[in-house]
Structure formats: structure tokens, C-alpha cells
């Protein structure tokens, strides 16, 4: 497929010399730091923050390298490089995370400078994937494609990336800081579960304005973010965010890491007082210095490639007839696609949740295949979703079946997006040094048990989220059914929460009762789902029935004697 | 301060060190870094008064899990030296002070299951460390006598 601007990567920002120089300096710096560590010139305590600033964690079995995928967007060239890294330096696979990043689980410290150099060769890095800084900004996986979108948020996501990268004031915040941005009225980024959530829409003069949410988050203390202000003008975006983060940096707690996130500060001060402090900081800033001039925005926008959305006039008809001719394809289209702003195109979601598989794990061969499919069907553009899946954003409707056939052939055609099988699970105790319990085996057992696609469609929309500890990387509080691993004297138990949601109907899941032993958890969830099927009214999803009837109706099912 | 300071000439890795605000932040450094990336939880180094333990760490160069054996560190828990819990604290101290301590990171003790016939950690976490991720039996450490 051709593009309007052949030299610019579609859907993401094209690095220039400044970006490339910065990355190569950074790799050289880390190479030297690794050398000093290996030579014994740096202690582990001195070295640890340096490696973490380059995305290198020490996990349960080995080092883990978390590579940033800024706002979830990457190109086929980058995916191929990730495949190469998986094959050469890891055990042939990678893991997509809920922050739209990718992790490699078996990395050697001594290989890391070479890996970072290879990544820099395709304009990738591992910066802002760890540490108490502003982390990689997340974004709507259907950005620039969705029919319901008001404004493409990726331009401002890139501006935030450049603003926050190595920001000298914000490199040592009280805790990590996460920003999400959406340009659609339908919240697909969990804006109110972020330190700052931005919802962009066009203002009266056509330039972007932002609704700003602050102080949301999951983890030990789940809190829904509050609206800090409406209609923030684009030109004040950086000044205002700078003011918010400054207030947090000044007043956030550093004495207790469990109380250090901005959500605790907003709760402690109350939103009105927090807003007063932000407004006072904002008022005393030299706004001219921070003004985000439309020329800067347009300069960044000009470095994004735009897809040439030409489809034959009969593309939609062709898709209709393809669907009528093949019931399995029709089902996949129902579950795994999203409406595109152009009538001849559609967005396809590639499920990285095969029946009984490990959510988010993708082999090197699959990465290469996804890269090839992106080249053949979607302008070389790939999106990683916070649900740990992959999106090809701009697929011609008349070519969708060809895409599906190739996905099917590679075991990537599972029709389960948004259904029981589309489970979000953190790495848990199989990999994570902080875990209490294993997340992945529970996800595998549930997805195998509910593998039947008719059953899944009959059950309908159901979000299951699993975290291996209270850090909540699996966003369990935001799941319709949330599962949290807890440790009881070295053995695994699982606590269920019900009724959470990260979307427009945002809610925090509530604990239903005592934690269950590992071998009873999957059965209990199966009984819970059976109960919903009995109790639901026509057209109700699980979350609707739960909200109508409350937890009591489900409690007996969970704790029924085996 | 330019609006996108990332693009300013002052920036970049060398430039950052010159930024005036950074020097004052350096004083906060030690305090601020306390909460970053806690990777070894104290819970993992707890044990009963009685019973036996082995000593573990991760190898510096490749991060792989190793166990303190009679001669050096081994990848196989079966090779590990077993300590009485009364003696393990001293043994951990000695391991941390030993000449090869800089080749490993995060030395701590692991309580063993008294009912197991082979050397087996008591907790699920340490069993997963010893025998590999349960979701990938193919990645289990090979129990060869690889002592170094
Ligand atoms: S939730 Fe806990 S177990 Fe899961 S990845 Fe995060 S820190 Fe690890």
C-alpha cells in the first residue's frame, strides 16, 4: 500500500537528528555504566537506579527489559527488530503489557547495551518505562482511525513525550506518574484511573482543548480521578500540566511509598485545595515561555505519516458478502473489529489471547507475521493495546477476509475481543519479583474453560482482569470480575472483586468475600458466570446484571461448597 | 526554558547534567531513589526459628538464579549447601562479604520444605525460582552439576 508521504511512518512521529543523537548518546552512556558495574566500580545500589532508568529490571528468573512503545504506536520495521531481539537475546518471545509496552523476560545484563543500540537503530528505547518519572504516555488504540473520534490524540501524546523525556524537574518525583490521552468521547484509555487523564476535543476555534482529570489510579488504594478543569486551551497544555506535576512534586509524600502517588495527595488536600494550588502555580508561571504555539503543534503533526485511505467503492459490499459466505469470519468481524472513520476501512484487533494461552505473549515468528500483515494491509502501522492485544488500524474492508485467513493460519484469529477469553493478566509469580501469586495459570484455565466461541458470545461483554499482587498491574479493580493474588503463608490465594469498570461507566470493583485457594478459583468464577446467565434480563451484560442485583446474588455461587 | 526542552541544545545526556535545577535535585537523589524498583521483598528472606534453609542470589552478568553450593554458586538448587536456620544468618553475612559477592546480587536465605525428599523451597515463590516458571516447563533450569 502506498502512503501520501512515503518517507514518514504512518501513525507515529518520524525521528529527526535531535532524537537520534539523543538516543545514541544515551546508549553510549548506559554502555559505560554497565562497564563500570561489571568492573566493580559501581555497587548494585548505585547501579540499580541507572539500569531502571533504562528499563532494565531484575525479575524472578533474570533481567527483564521493558521497551517503550510511545502511545502504543509502532511500525513494521520496529516489530521486526523486536522479533530479532526476542530470537537473539531472549527465549524467542516477548510480552505486551497493559501500558502498551513490550517486555523481554530473559535478558542478560551484558547484552543490554547491544540491545539498546539495536533498538535505537529503529528509533526505539526503554526510557520512561521505570523509575519515578513521567512514564510512557498511553493513548487510544483506535486513535486516528475510530469513527467516534473527535480529535487524533497522538500529536499531543508525542508533544507530551518530548516534554516529559528527561524533564529535569520531574526525573525524581515522589512516585511514578502516568498520563493517558484520548480524543474520543468513549473512554478507551481509562482516563480516570490515571495520575492525569486527558480527554481532547476540538475547541471553538478548531484547535484542541482538554478536559483534565487528576488523581486516579489502581494499586493498593484504587481511586477514581476527579475533573480538575474543562476546556484547557491547547496553548496552555504544557504550562498547566507542569503546574500540576510541580504541585505534586512539592507536596507529594516521600516518606511512605504506599502514600506517594498523586491520588493520595489529591484526597488529602481535597480537590478544591489541590486545584487552588495548581491555579496559584499556573498563575505565577511565565506563560509565554510555556506557550504551546500552534506552529509547534503543526511542526510535530507534519512529522506524522498520513495513510492514503483509498478503497474501492464496493469495499463495504464486498465485506458484507464475505461475511454472509463464512460464518466463522462473520463471528470474528463481530468481535474483533472496530468502526473506522472512512466507510471503506475498518480497524482489526488481533487477539494475543489464544484459547488456553498466555495473555500478551507473542513469539518472534508471530511478531514477524504481524509486521508482514501490517505492511500488506495497514500501511506498516501497528498498535499495541492496553488490553494486551494488537490493532491494525486501517484495513480495507474488501481485504479484511484475506487478513483474517492469514491470521487464522498462524493461530492469531481467536474471536474473543471484549469477551471472557480476552483476559488481562499481569506476569504474576511466574516472572515478577513482587508477586504474591500466579496470574497466568488462572487466565489460561479460564480461557480454556470458556474457549467455545458460541458460549463466549452468549455470555457477552465480560472483562476479567488478574493481578498477582496489590500493585494491580492487571487492573483487577477495573475488571467486571477482578482477581487479585494474595499470599497466605507462602501459598497462593485469590480474592475476587466484582463490578469494576475503566470505561465511561467507571467504577471500582468491590471485594465479594474471603480469598479462595488456587484450585477453587476457576470453579468459583465459572459458577459466578452461570449465575449471571440464569439471572440476566434480555440484553444485559454481566456488569448490568451485577449492578441491578448487587453482590449478594452472586456471593452464594462463589462460596458454594464444591 | 523553551517549551519542548527535550529539543533544546542544553539537553541530551550531557546537557542534562548542566541544567541548573539538576544539581539541587541530586541532593534529593538518595532519598528519592529509596522507593524505586524495590525488587527483593523482605518477605522472601523470612524463616522459622527451626528448620533448614539454602542461600540464593541472582548472577550479576545474566541475572540467572544461583544457589550457594559448597564451592561457589550453582544454577542447580540440588547442589545447594543446606544450613540449619540457626546458622543461616551468619552464612548470609559471610556470603555477602565473600570475594565473589560482587558476581551476584540480592543474596538471601530460602526456607526449605521439611517434608520434601529433595531440596525444595517451602514457598510457591521460591519453588518457581528453583524450578522455573510453571507456565513454561521448557524453561526449567537443567539440573546439571554446574558449579562455578
Ligand atoms: S501486579 Fe504485582 S505481580 Fe503483577 S506484575 Fe504488577 S507487581 Fe508483579
XYZ file of C-alpha atoms and ligand atoms in Angstrom:
718
model
C 0.000 0.000 0.000
C 1.270 3.467 -0.751
C 1.291 6.431 1.573
C 0.890 10.139 0.838
C 4.212 10.925 2.372
C 6.317 7.910 1.608
C 9.192 8.865 3.878
C 7.154 9.421 7.033
C 5.995 6.471 9.145
C 2.215 6.244 9.241
C 0.630 6.985 12.599
C 3.762 7.875 14.506
C 6.266 10.650 14.728
C 9.353 10.488 12.496
C 12.536 10.963 14.492
C 14.850 13.721 13.396
C 18.548 14.250 14.046
C 17.950 15.629 17.562
C 16.057 12.488 18.567
C 18.633 10.165 17.040
C 21.603 11.938 18.592
C 19.927 11.850 21.959
C 19.297 8.107 21.706
C 22.830 7.258 20.631
C 24.269 9.365 23.462
C 22.005 7.562 25.842
C 23.111 4.106 24.655
C 26.785 5.083 24.948
C 26.152 6.381 28.452
C 24.498 3.139 29.546
C 27.218 1.034 27.938
C 29.735 2.859 30.068
C 27.609 2.441 33.192
C 27.303 -1.316 32.609
C 31.074 -1.492 32.114
C 31.661 0.261 35.423
C 29.226 -2.050 37.202
C 30.837 -5.185 35.801
C 34.285 -3.852 36.705
C 33.094 -3.369 40.277
C 33.356 0.445 40.168
C 29.648 0.823 40.879
C 27.826 -1.052 43.609
C 24.438 -2.611 42.930
C 22.785 0.148 44.963
C 24.433 2.768 42.770
C 23.785 0.916 39.548
C 20.173 -0.132 40.113
C 18.604 3.305 39.510
C 20.727 3.690 36.372
C 19.603 0.407 34.865
C 15.996 1.062 35.886
C 16.122 4.385 34.037
C 16.918 2.273 31.006
C 14.032 -0.118 31.550
C 16.136 -2.979 32.953
C 14.585 -4.661 35.988
C 15.871 -7.696 37.843
C 12.925 -10.057 37.981
C 12.407 -13.503 39.406
C 14.482 -15.542 36.955
C 16.565 -12.984 35.084
C 16.722 -9.373 33.985
C 13.618 -8.051 32.266
C 13.858 -5.288 29.681
C 10.768 -3.158 29.174
C 10.819 -1.392 25.821
C 8.715 1.736 25.364
C 6.087 1.829 22.663
C 5.165 5.531 22.793
C 1.368 5.831 22.876
C 1.216 2.218 21.703
C 2.225 3.010 18.111
C 4.939 1.221 16.209
C 5.898 0.342 12.673
C 6.567 -2.970 10.972
C 10.304 -2.188 10.916
C 10.245 -1.814 14.693
C 8.220 -5.005 15.186
C 10.771 -6.914 13.084
C 13.567 -5.579 15.261
C 11.681 -6.734 18.363
C 11.392 -10.178 16.768
C 15.123 -10.178 16.165
C 15.795 -9.240 19.792
C 13.439 -11.979 21.010
C 15.263 -14.543 18.890
C 18.798 -13.428 19.530
C 18.831 -12.233 23.106
C 15.759 -13.780 24.718
C 13.819 -17.035 24.544
C 12.021 -16.334 21.309
C 9.106 -14.311 22.647
C 8.013 -11.022 24.190
C 5.106 -9.918 26.343
C 2.783 -6.980 25.632
C 1.872 -5.091 28.782
C -1.165 -3.115 29.908
C 0.911 0.058 29.451
C 1.129 -0.669 25.699
C 4.813 -1.591 26.077
C 6.666 -4.855 25.418
C 8.804 -6.798 27.899
C 11.517 -9.371 27.373
C 11.885 -11.731 30.301
C 15.261 -13.441 29.889
C 17.684 -10.632 29.123
C 21.359 -10.672 30.160
C 22.857 -7.503 31.603
C 25.937 -7.877 29.444
C 23.800 -7.911 26.264
C 21.699 -4.894 27.185
C 23.858 -2.122 25.670
C 23.851 -4.009 22.350
C 20.088 -4.480 22.538
C 19.546 -0.787 23.264
C 21.792 0.057 20.329
C 19.728 -2.133 18.032
C 16.550 -0.519 19.353
C 18.000 2.948 18.780
C 18.632 1.868 15.186
C 14.846 1.735 14.706
C 14.179 4.799 16.895
C 13.132 2.805 19.946
C 14.342 2.847 23.534
C 13.464 1.830 27.079
C 13.357 5.297 28.620
C 10.444 6.217 30.925
C 9.473 2.589 31.406
C 10.637 2.610 35.018
C 11.525 4.961 37.846
C 9.710 7.826 39.492
C 9.350 9.899 36.371
C 6.554 10.643 33.930
C 6.115 7.264 32.284
C 5.338 6.413 28.695
C 2.082 8.197 27.766
C -0.739 5.868 26.751
C -3.351 6.531 24.133
C -6.490 5.211 22.432
C -5.619 2.136 20.356
C -8.020 3.335 17.646
C -6.541 6.855 17.523
C -6.716 8.433 14.098
C -8.974 5.646 12.877
C -12.077 5.424 15.078
C -15.403 6.553 13.685
C -16.322 8.085 17.047
C -13.121 10.100 17.442
C -13.279 13.889 17.714
C -9.559 14.545 17.524
C -6.434 12.450 16.916
C -4.689 12.440 20.320
C -1.336 11.122 19.094
C 0.054 14.531 18.140
C -0.377 15.772 21.698
C 0.819 12.411 23.064
C 4.055 12.955 21.152
C 4.307 16.513 22.479
C 3.895 15.125 25.995
C 6.589 12.536 25.277
C 9.032 15.229 24.245
C 8.043 17.497 27.125
C 8.450 14.767 29.727
C 11.535 12.925 28.429
C 14.392 13.704 30.811
C 12.400 16.629 32.201
C 14.942 17.878 34.757
C 12.361 18.803 37.375
C 10.392 15.601 37.061
C 13.027 12.872 36.997
C 12.724 12.173 40.732
C 9.067 12.575 41.580
C 7.684 11.067 44.792
C 6.477 8.095 42.682
C 5.902 7.125 39.091
C 3.482 9.279 37.124
C 1.183 8.017 34.383
C -0.657 10.078 31.784
C -3.265 8.827 29.318
C -4.826 10.791 26.478
C -7.913 10.164 24.391
C -9.653 12.072 21.635
C -12.901 10.144 21.732
C -15.955 10.611 23.940
C -15.779 6.856 24.612
C -13.109 6.302 27.194
C -10.785 3.600 25.889
C -7.753 4.761 27.867
C -9.088 4.544 31.454
C -8.595 8.317 31.764
C -9.974 8.378 35.298
C -7.589 5.665 36.508
C -4.503 7.709 35.670
C -2.441 10.270 37.548
C -3.524 12.627 34.784
C -6.157 11.680 32.209
C -6.698 13.990 29.249
C -9.755 13.905 27.033
C -9.204 16.064 23.952
C -11.840 17.596 21.720
C -11.919 20.489 19.262
C -12.483 23.937 20.751
C -14.494 26.755 19.186
C -11.572 27.875 17.006
C -10.896 24.312 15.864
C -7.762 23.923 17.995
C -7.691 21.194 20.633
C -8.987 21.738 24.156
C -8.617 19.263 27.002
C -10.685 18.056 29.915
C -8.180 17.262 32.648
C -8.739 14.503 35.198
C -6.320 14.051 38.063
C -5.623 11.687 40.933
C -6.997 8.436 39.595
C -5.224 5.138 39.984
C -5.460 1.479 40.931
C -2.874 -0.271 43.092
C -3.199 -0.533 46.841
C -5.676 2.362 47.058
C -7.928 2.423 43.995
C -9.376 5.889 43.371
C -11.374 7.335 40.502
C -9.792 10.528 39.194
C -11.605 13.834 39.554
C -12.113 16.507 36.947
C -9.603 19.297 37.544
C -10.726 21.509 34.732
C -12.678 21.666 31.479
C -11.634 23.018 28.127
C -7.972 23.674 28.841
C -6.722 25.519 25.728
C -4.039 23.763 23.733
C -1.595 26.631 24.163
C -1.707 26.165 27.950
C -1.423 22.368 27.924
C 2.221 22.149 28.954
C 2.062 25.045 31.413
C -0.932 23.554 33.157
C 0.476 20.020 33.306
C 3.752 21.455 34.538
C 1.831 23.242 37.301
C 0.015 20.024 38.276
C 3.211 17.984 38.422
C 5.024 20.759 40.306
C 2.334 20.809 42.994
C 2.634 17.035 43.235
C 6.435 17.216 43.332
C 6.318 19.802 46.117
C 3.593 18.301 48.315
C 3.511 14.585 47.442
C 4.692 12.286 50.213
C 8.187 10.895 50.014
C 8.209 9.254 53.438
C 5.887 6.376 52.579
C 5.955 4.842 49.105
C 2.442 3.480 49.555
C 1.125 7.007 50.030
C 3.314 8.717 47.472
C 1.098 8.745 44.364
C -0.698 11.950 43.399
C -4.074 10.320 44.143
C -3.229 10.305 47.858
C -2.269 13.993 47.731
C -5.487 14.946 45.931
C -7.508 13.016 48.530
C -5.561 14.527 51.427
C -5.916 18.113 50.234
C -9.338 17.705 48.685
C -9.797 18.533 45.030
C -10.647 22.205 45.670
C -7.493 22.902 47.617
C -5.426 20.916 45.146
C -6.934 22.964 42.314
C -6.171 26.205 44.186
C -2.532 25.229 44.475
C -2.342 24.300 40.801
C -4.027 27.553 39.808
C -1.634 29.547 42.007
C 1.375 27.837 40.428
C -0.108 28.278 36.969
C -0.749 31.987 37.627
C 2.815 32.717 38.640
C 4.420 30.863 35.714
C 5.750 32.797 32.779
C 3.119 31.506 30.413
C 4.853 32.915 27.340
C 7.731 30.506 27.926
C 5.420 27.541 28.161
C 3.009 28.534 25.425
C 2.361 25.632 23.099
C 2.249 27.620 19.901
C 0.104 26.209 17.083
C 3.268 26.308 14.941
C 4.956 23.817 17.304
C 1.932 21.542 17.219
C 1.763 21.706 13.446
C 5.509 21.084 13.225
C 5.067 17.861 15.199
C 1.969 16.931 13.227
C 3.907 17.363 9.989
C 6.270 14.569 11.081
C 3.444 12.033 11.287
C 2.755 9.984 8.170
C -0.849 10.012 6.984
C -2.372 6.906 5.402
C -3.833 7.292 1.911
C -7.313 5.980 2.584
C -8.337 4.882 -0.904
C -10.716 1.968 -1.049
C -12.773 0.721 -3.977
C -16.366 1.962 -3.942
C -17.627 -1.580 -3.387
C -15.307 -2.366 -0.437
C -18.121 -2.363 2.122
C -20.363 -4.511 -0.102
C -17.543 -6.966 -0.566
C -17.142 -7.275 3.195
C -20.890 -7.848 3.572
C -20.858 -10.665 1.059
C -17.701 -12.193 2.579
C -19.425 -12.209 5.947
C -22.555 -13.844 4.587
C -20.498 -16.546 2.941
C -18.483 -17.566 6.008
C -19.999 -17.772 9.492
C -16.626 -18.072 11.249
C -15.301 -14.988 9.521
C -18.547 -13.203 10.322
C -18.115 -14.008 14.010
C -14.536 -12.700 14.021
C -15.677 -9.476 12.339
C -18.384 -9.085 15.016
C -15.953 -9.497 17.894
C -12.565 -8.311 16.600
C -13.163 -5.178 14.553
C -13.917 -1.540 15.253
C -15.676 1.028 13.088
C -13.366 3.279 11.056
C -13.949 6.925 10.188
C -13.652 6.039 6.486
C -16.501 3.915 5.136
C -14.174 1.734 3.068
C -11.921 0.876 6.019
C -12.143 -0.930 9.330
C -9.798 -1.478 12.305
C -8.894 -5.097 13.085
C -7.938 -6.341 16.536
C -5.510 -9.256 16.586
C -6.181 -11.221 19.749
C -2.985 -12.117 21.620
C -5.158 -14.329 23.849
C -5.408 -17.739 22.174
C -7.604 -20.269 23.981
C -5.623 -21.509 26.967
C -2.672 -19.276 26.035
C -0.660 -16.694 27.929
C -2.257 -13.241 27.579
C 0.022 -10.834 25.713
C 2.810 -13.307 24.901
C 3.864 -13.261 21.272
C 6.582 -15.347 19.644
C 9.274 -13.951 17.378
C 7.644 -15.645 14.378
C 4.293 -14.111 15.268
C 5.946 -10.688 15.548
C 7.375 -11.114 12.066
C 3.974 -12.177 10.774
C 2.243 -9.183 12.379
C 4.869 -6.941 10.760
C 4.224 -8.533 7.359
C 0.450 -8.209 7.779
C 0.850 -4.569 8.801
C 2.829 -3.948 5.602
C 0.325 -5.778 3.444
C -2.891 -4.482 4.988
C -2.369 -1.411 7.170
C 0.360 0.935 5.875
C 3.022 -0.758 8.037
C 1.379 0.610 11.177
C 0.834 -1.447 14.361
C -0.810 -0.504 17.653
C -0.375 -2.264 20.998
C -3.483 -2.050 23.159
C -3.791 -1.705 26.925
C -5.775 -4.960 26.705
C -2.525 -6.668 25.577
C -3.703 -7.148 22.002
C -2.574 -5.682 18.691
C -4.550 -3.462 16.321
C -4.100 -2.980 12.593
C -5.779 0.380 12.316
C -6.607 0.917 8.664
C -7.630 -2.247 6.819
C -9.598 -2.028 3.582
C -12.940 -3.737 4.032
C -12.565 -5.710 0.830
C -9.229 -7.079 2.110
C -10.354 -7.941 5.625
C -11.050 -11.573 4.837
C -7.579 -12.053 3.367
C -6.140 -10.625 6.558
C -8.282 -12.925 8.689
C -7.272 -16.012 6.697
C -3.615 -15.256 7.303
C -4.221 -14.632 10.992
C -6.182 -17.865 11.261
C -3.375 -19.760 9.596
C -0.982 -18.554 12.279
C -3.266 -19.159 15.278
C -3.896 -15.424 15.699
C -7.545 -15.395 14.671
C -9.182 -16.010 18.058
C -12.578 -14.254 18.041
C -12.724 -13.127 21.658
C -12.147 -9.373 21.944
C -14.092 -7.980 24.895
C -15.331 -11.477 25.815
C -14.410 -13.942 28.566
C -11.287 -15.096 26.749
C -9.881 -11.574 26.418
C -8.383 -11.676 29.889
C -5.927 -9.061 31.095
C -3.281 -10.699 33.259
C -0.046 -9.369 34.669
C 3.035 -11.654 34.618
C 2.407 -12.627 38.253
C 4.513 -15.017 40.269
C 5.765 -16.909 37.241
C 8.005 -13.930 36.446
C 7.510 -10.979 38.756
C 9.711 -10.448 41.792
C 6.958 -8.609 43.672
C 4.163 -11.118 43.100
C 2.115 -12.976 45.671
C 0.512 -15.435 43.306
C 0.496 -16.610 39.725
C -1.829 -14.742 37.358
C -1.140 -16.535 34.099
C -2.296 -20.067 35.036
C -5.657 -18.712 36.220
C -6.029 -16.840 32.923
C -5.082 -19.959 30.971
C -7.546 -22.185 32.821
C -10.390 -19.681 32.430
C -9.715 -19.117 28.761
C -9.519 -22.855 28.075
C -12.723 -23.484 30.015
C -14.648 -20.818 28.087
C -12.937 -21.455 24.752
C -16.155 -22.243 22.884
C -16.831 -19.126 20.763
C -20.649 -19.558 20.851
C -20.545 -19.743 24.638
C -18.347 -16.654 24.793
C -20.658 -14.660 22.559
C -23.664 -15.847 24.528
C -22.052 -14.662 27.771
C -21.326 -11.335 26.077
C -19.120 -8.487 27.172
C -17.167 -9.515 30.235
C -13.873 -8.049 31.336
C -11.744 -10.264 33.556
C -8.596 -8.735 34.997
C -5.980 -10.576 37.047
C -3.172 -9.095 39.162
C -0.591 -11.157 41.004
C -0.340 -8.623 43.822
C -1.809 -5.411 45.151
C 0.268 -3.327 42.721
C -2.575 -4.091 40.323
C -0.683 -4.175 37.026
C -3.538 -6.380 35.770
C -6.009 -3.606 36.749
C -8.158 -6.043 38.707
C -10.209 -3.276 40.330
C -11.255 -2.141 36.866
C -12.452 -5.600 35.790
C -16.105 -6.635 35.747
C -14.596 -9.617 37.504
C -11.287 -8.803 39.149
C -8.924 -11.420 40.540
C -6.169 -10.484 42.969
C -3.456 -12.889 44.084
C -2.693 -12.872 47.800
C -0.145 -14.783 49.813
C -1.116 -16.789 52.872
C 1.965 -18.239 54.479
C 3.661 -18.848 51.158
C 0.606 -20.331 49.426
C -1.465 -18.691 46.690
C -4.984 -17.436 47.308
C -7.223 -15.294 45.106
C -9.596 -12.542 46.093
C -12.464 -11.680 43.757
C -13.780 -8.182 43.117
C -16.937 -7.528 41.134
C -18.368 -4.563 39.293
C -15.291 -2.601 38.242
C -15.048 -0.682 35.001
C -12.446 1.599 33.402
C -14.744 2.959 30.729
C -17.336 5.751 30.704
C -19.251 3.921 33.450
C -16.093 3.947 35.584
C -16.298 2.045 38.897
C -14.035 0.293 41.370
C -14.714 -3.399 41.821
C -15.811 -4.455 45.300
C -14.421 -7.443 47.190
C -17.049 -10.160 47.367
C -15.661 -12.133 50.318
C -12.700 -14.133 51.613
C -9.920 -15.157 49.241
C -10.164 -18.580 47.606
C -7.482 -21.248 47.321
C -5.900 -21.530 43.886
C -7.598 -24.799 42.983
C -11.078 -23.431 43.763
C -10.812 -20.092 41.997
C -11.632 -21.070 38.428
C -14.644 -23.160 39.501
C -15.939 -20.285 41.596
C -15.730 -17.918 38.620
C -17.480 -20.459 36.420
C -20.337 -20.632 38.978
C -20.439 -16.846 39.054
C -20.863 -16.718 35.294
C -23.512 -19.476 35.376
C -25.426 -17.460 37.953
C -25.343 -14.401 35.736
C -26.648 -16.444 32.790
C -29.606 -17.526 34.915
C -30.340 -14.108 36.406
C -29.792 -11.825 33.450
C -32.555 -9.964 31.718
C -32.794 -9.780 27.964
C -29.860 -7.817 26.537
C -27.970 -7.475 29.804
C -24.208 -7.895 30.008
C -22.651 -9.278 33.191
C -21.941 -5.819 34.548
C -25.578 -4.734 34.039
C -26.942 -7.740 35.916
C -24.419 -7.216 38.691
C -25.379 -3.564 39.004
C -29.084 -4.364 39.010
C -28.909 -7.135 41.602
C -25.808 -6.357 43.675
C -23.158 -8.652 45.095
C -25.480 -10.700 47.331
C -26.965 -12.588 44.384
C -23.521 -13.783 43.358
C -21.971 -14.446 46.720
C -23.640 -17.808 47.255
C -22.428 -19.002 43.875
C -18.838 -18.085 44.655
C -18.791 -19.720 48.064
C -20.974 -22.742 47.264
C -19.496 -25.969 48.600
C -17.558 -27.722 45.883
C 13.036 27.476 29.422
C 11.905 26.507 25.931
C 8.577 24.788 25.723
C 9.934 21.484 24.427
C 13.192 21.458 26.335
C 13.921 17.991 25.017
C 14.722 19.736 21.742
C 16.952 22.394 23.253
C 20.705 22.190 22.772
C 21.130 22.177 26.524
C 19.505 18.791 26.627
C 20.736 15.340 25.786
C 22.591 13.272 28.327
C 25.500 15.671 28.622
C 23.244 18.711 28.624
C 21.054 17.431 31.389
C 23.920 17.426 33.856
C 24.426 21.121 33.110
C 20.828 22.060 33.738
C 20.883 24.198 36.905
C 17.946 22.562 38.600
C 19.536 19.164 38.390
C 22.291 19.897 40.902
C 19.796 20.672 43.652
C 17.837 17.560 42.777
C 20.952 15.470 43.157
C 20.832 16.174 46.866
C 17.443 14.590 46.948
C 18.792 11.669 44.994
C 19.432 9.154 47.734
C 16.137 9.950 49.442
C 14.148 9.862 46.232
C 15.605 6.624 44.981
C 14.502 4.741 48.044
C 11.176 3.769 46.552
C 12.375 2.961 43.054
C 12.049 -0.540 41.777
C 12.057 -2.499 45.006
C 12.910 -5.891 43.618
C 13.614 -8.020 46.665
C 10.882 -8.036 49.229
C 11.764 -8.650 52.872
C 9.031 -11.280 52.933
C 11.239 -13.515 50.857
C 14.010 -13.574 53.415
C 11.868 -14.643 56.364
C 12.108 -18.021 58.007
C 11.055 -20.010 61.026
C 13.269 -20.479 64.075
C 13.685 -24.125 63.287
C 14.188 -25.963 60.022
C 16.724 -25.577 57.262
C 17.472 -23.077 54.502
C 19.581 -22.574 51.431
C 21.098 -19.299 50.200
C 20.244 -17.788 46.851
C 21.002 -14.782 44.653
C 20.890 -13.682 41.010
C 24.055 -13.705 38.946
C 25.151 -10.171 38.049
C 26.031 -10.697 34.384
C 22.981 -12.579 33.192
C 20.568 -12.318 36.131
C 20.129 -16.086 36.381
C 19.205 -17.598 39.732
C 22.027 -19.249 41.635
C 22.319 -21.165 44.904
C 25.244 -21.168 47.288
C 26.961 -24.544 46.924
C 29.906 -25.965 48.865
C 32.195 -24.418 46.226
C 30.802 -21.201 44.797
C 27.368 -20.558 43.260
C 25.415 -23.188 41.325
C 22.446 -22.897 38.954
C 21.007 -26.108 40.406
C 19.245 -25.990 43.747
C 20.091 -29.667 44.128
C 23.729 -28.621 44.510
C 22.974 -26.079 47.229
C 24.500 -26.278 50.663
C 21.810 -26.712 53.326
C 22.096 -24.648 56.503
C 20.374 -25.051 59.783
C 18.153 -21.998 60.278
C 20.113 -21.150 63.409
C 23.236 -20.778 61.274
C 21.877 -19.244 58.102
C 22.055 -15.573 59.118
C 25.801 -15.869 59.672
C 26.180 -17.759 56.411
C 24.312 -14.992 54.537
C 26.614 -12.399 56.098
C 29.657 -14.413 55.055
C 28.338 -14.848 51.521
C 27.814 -11.081 51.266
C 31.353 -10.457 52.462
C 32.980 -13.139 50.295
C 35.376 -12.345 47.471
C 32.887 -13.385 44.809
C 29.981 -11.424 46.327
C 30.181 -8.875 43.512
C 29.390 -11.537 40.906
C 25.871 -11.930 42.311
C 23.128 -9.577 43.505
C 20.409 -9.854 46.145
C 21.743 -12.570 48.457
C 19.108 -14.001 50.824
C 18.034 -17.200 52.533
C 15.258 -19.568 51.450
C 13.446 -21.817 53.895
C 13.140 -25.443 52.798
C 10.140 -27.740 52.952
C 10.895 -30.190 55.788
C 8.609 -32.834 54.273
C 10.196 -32.910 50.829
C 12.615 -35.674 49.953
C 14.766 -33.424 47.747
C 15.906 -29.867 48.378
C 12.640 -27.990 47.843
C 11.733 -24.468 48.983
C 8.743 -24.075 51.242
C 7.002 -21.223 49.412
C 5.460 -21.241 45.946
C 7.597 -18.228 45.025
C 10.856 -19.932 45.797
C 9.760 -23.190 44.181
C 9.112 -21.179 40.986
C 12.560 -19.612 41.288
C 14.148 -23.007 41.814
C 12.283 -24.973 39.149
C 11.306 -22.294 36.566
C 8.045 -20.618 35.525
C 5.142 -23.042 35.840
C 3.750 -21.820 32.538
C 6.929 -22.787 30.694
C 8.181 -26.199 31.845
C 10.619 -25.987 28.924
C 12.446 -23.178 30.744
C 13.155 -25.172 33.899
C 16.799 -24.929 34.933
C 18.708 -28.013 33.895
C 19.780 -29.935 36.972
C 23.335 -30.470 35.859
C 26.175 -30.119 38.338
C 27.255 -26.725 37.032
C 29.215 -25.218 39.866
C 31.378 -22.195 39.192
S 0.545 -6.736 39.839
Fe 2.167 -7.401 41.193
S 2.613 -9.454 40.422
Fe 1.562 -8.422 38.791
S 3.195 -7.563 37.538
Fe 2.491 -5.969 38.968
S 3.916 -6.105 40.660
Fe 4.092 -8.025 39.508
